[in-house]
C-alpha positions as semicolon CSV with decimal commas, in nm:
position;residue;x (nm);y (nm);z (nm)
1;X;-1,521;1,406;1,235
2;X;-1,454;1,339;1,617
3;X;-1,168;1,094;1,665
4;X;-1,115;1,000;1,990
5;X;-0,848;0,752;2,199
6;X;-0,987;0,535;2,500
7;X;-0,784;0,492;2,792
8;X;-0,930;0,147;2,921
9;X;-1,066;-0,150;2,695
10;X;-1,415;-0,085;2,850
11;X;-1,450;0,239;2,790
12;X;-1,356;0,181;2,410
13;X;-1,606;-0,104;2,407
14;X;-1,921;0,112;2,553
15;X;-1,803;0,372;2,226
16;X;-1,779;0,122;1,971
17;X;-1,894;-0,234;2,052
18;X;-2,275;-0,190;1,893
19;X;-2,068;-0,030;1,578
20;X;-1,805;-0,356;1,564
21;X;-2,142;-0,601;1,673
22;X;-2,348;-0,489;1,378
23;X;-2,091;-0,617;1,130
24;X;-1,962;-0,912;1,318
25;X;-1,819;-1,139;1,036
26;X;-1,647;-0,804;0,937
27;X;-1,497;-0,724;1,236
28;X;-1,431;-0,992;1,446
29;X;-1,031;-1,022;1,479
30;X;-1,111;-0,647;1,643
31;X;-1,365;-0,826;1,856
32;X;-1,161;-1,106;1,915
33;X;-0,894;-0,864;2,053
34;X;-1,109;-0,672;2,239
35;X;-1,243;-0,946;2,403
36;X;-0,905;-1,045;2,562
37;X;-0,836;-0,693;2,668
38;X;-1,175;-0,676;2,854
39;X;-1,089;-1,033;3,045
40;X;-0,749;-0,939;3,095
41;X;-0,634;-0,552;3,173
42;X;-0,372;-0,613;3,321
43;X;-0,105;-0,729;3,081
44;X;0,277;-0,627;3,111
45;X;0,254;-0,584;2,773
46;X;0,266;-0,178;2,639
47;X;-0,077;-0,025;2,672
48;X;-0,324;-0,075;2,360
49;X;-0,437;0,238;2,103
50;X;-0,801;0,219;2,103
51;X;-0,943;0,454;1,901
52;X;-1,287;0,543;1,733
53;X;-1,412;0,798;1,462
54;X;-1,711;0,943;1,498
55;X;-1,954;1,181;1,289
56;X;-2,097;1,516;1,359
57;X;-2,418;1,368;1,542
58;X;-2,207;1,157;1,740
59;X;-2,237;0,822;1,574
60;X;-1,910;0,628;1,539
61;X;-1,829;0,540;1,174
62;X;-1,491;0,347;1,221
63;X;-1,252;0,217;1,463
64;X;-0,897;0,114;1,528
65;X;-0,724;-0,102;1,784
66;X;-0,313;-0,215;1,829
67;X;-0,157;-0,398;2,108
68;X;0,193;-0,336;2,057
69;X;0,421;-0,469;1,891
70;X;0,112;-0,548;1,624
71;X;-0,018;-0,364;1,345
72;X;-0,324;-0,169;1,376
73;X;-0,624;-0,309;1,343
74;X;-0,903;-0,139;1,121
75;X;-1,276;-0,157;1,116
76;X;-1,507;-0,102;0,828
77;X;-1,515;0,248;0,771
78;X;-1,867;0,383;0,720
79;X;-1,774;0,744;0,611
80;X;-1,452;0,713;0,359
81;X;-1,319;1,025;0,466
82;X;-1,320;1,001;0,853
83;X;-0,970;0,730;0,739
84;X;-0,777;1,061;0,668
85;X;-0,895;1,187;1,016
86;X;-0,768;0,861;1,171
87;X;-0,444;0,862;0,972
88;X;-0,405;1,267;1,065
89;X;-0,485;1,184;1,486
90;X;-0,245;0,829;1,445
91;X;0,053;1,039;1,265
92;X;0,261;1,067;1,589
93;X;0,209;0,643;1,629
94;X;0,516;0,437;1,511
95;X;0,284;0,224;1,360
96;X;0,458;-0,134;1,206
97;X;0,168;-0,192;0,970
98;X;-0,233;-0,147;0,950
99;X;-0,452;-0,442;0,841
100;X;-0,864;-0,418;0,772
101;X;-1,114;-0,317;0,518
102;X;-0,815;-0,262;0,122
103;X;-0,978;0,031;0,052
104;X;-0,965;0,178;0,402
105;X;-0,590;0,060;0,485
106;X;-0,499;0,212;0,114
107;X;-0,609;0,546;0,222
108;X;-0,498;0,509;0,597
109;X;-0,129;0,437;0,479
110;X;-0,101;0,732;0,263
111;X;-0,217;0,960;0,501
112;X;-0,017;0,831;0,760
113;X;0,309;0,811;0,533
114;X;0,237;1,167;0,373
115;X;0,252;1,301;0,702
116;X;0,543;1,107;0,802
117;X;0,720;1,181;0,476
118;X;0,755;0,819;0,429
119;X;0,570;0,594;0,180
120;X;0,423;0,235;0,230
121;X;0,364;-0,104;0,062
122;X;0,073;-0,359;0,052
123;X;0,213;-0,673;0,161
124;X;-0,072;-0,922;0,159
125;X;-0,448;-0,863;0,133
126;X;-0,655;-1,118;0,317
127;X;-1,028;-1,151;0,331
128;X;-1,290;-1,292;0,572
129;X;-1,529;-1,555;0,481
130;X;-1,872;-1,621;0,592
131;X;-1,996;-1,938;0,636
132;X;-2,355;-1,972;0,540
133;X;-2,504;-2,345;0,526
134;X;-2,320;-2,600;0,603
135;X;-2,258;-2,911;0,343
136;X;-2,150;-3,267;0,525
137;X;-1,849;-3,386;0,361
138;X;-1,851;-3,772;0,213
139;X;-1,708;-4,019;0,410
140;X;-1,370;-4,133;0,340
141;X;-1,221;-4,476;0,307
142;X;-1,017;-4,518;0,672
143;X;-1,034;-4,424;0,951
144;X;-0,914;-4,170;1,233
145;X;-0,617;-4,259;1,390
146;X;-0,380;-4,097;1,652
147;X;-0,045;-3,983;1,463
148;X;0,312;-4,177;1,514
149;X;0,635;-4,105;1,533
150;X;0,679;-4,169;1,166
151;X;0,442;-3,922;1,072
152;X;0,639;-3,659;1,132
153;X;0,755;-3,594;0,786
154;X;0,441;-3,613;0,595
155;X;0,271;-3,384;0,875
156;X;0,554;-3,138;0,894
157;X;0,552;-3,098;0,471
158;X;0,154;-3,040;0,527
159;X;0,235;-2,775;0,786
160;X;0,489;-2,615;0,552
161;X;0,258;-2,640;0,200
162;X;-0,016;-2,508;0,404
163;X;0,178;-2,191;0,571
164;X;0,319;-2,152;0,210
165;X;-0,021;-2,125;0,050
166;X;-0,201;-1,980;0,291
167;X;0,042;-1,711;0,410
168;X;0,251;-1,670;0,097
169;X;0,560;-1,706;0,316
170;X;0,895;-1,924;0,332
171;X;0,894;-2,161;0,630
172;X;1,204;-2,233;0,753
């Protein structure tokens, strides 16, 4: 396995843009991201790990992308075993976190914490859904209506239910 690190957003999207294209619904927060760096280069922020895994003949079988201060970023991972030659090339990255693929953050996370001599913990697992007809809801009784002032409460307990369910976290 090749694994190589990009110095410039478009250079890391000729390598592996066709690779993250072909699975869109799979990969799109990386081409979300990857979008934004290729409109705008020039952040202050830290510069980005772009990085790639590819097999013998060349073809790329995973990639990885972090803007700092953010986890990592993984694709799908079409060899299992080129995610212990991404963990092995990422081991000198103080990495916060990985997110992607279970399987393929599982396997990244050990290697990376076996050769940090450090160990690791799943903290959520998220999935991505694909939308594939689309079902009109039933009309409601009422009607839209802009929100008032004492609205507040009932929209602010919707806000906090809905980080609570859908993030699993404690809003404050």
């Amino acid at each position: 396995m090749q694994v190589d690190r990009y110095a410039t957003p478009d250079a890391f999207a000729a390598a592996v843009e066709p690779f993250l294209a072909a699975r869109e619904a799979e990969h799109n927060l990386m081409l979300g991201i990857l979008s934004t760096l290729l409109r705008d280069a020039s952040s202050d922020e830290a510069s980005p790990l772009l990085v790639s895994v590819a097999d013998d003949a060349g073809r790329v079988v995973g990639a990885a992308i972090r803007t700092p201060p953010h986890n990592l970023v993984m694709s799908e991972f079409d060899d299992v075993g080129a995610v212990a030659d991404l963990a092995t090339a990422l081991a000198d990255e103080p990495l916060p976190g990985a997110v992607g693929p279970p399987a393929a953050v599982r396997a990244f996370a050990q290697g990376w914490a076996d050769a940090n001599g450090t160990s690791w913990r799943a903290v959520r697992e998220e999935r991505i859904y694909r939308l594939s007809q689309v079902r009109p809801p039933e009309p409601g009784a009422g009607a839209a209506r802009l929100a008032a002032a004492a609205d507040r409460e009932t929209v602010g307990s919707w806000l906090v239910e809905f980080e609570r369910e859908a993030l699993d976290e404690e809003v404050e």
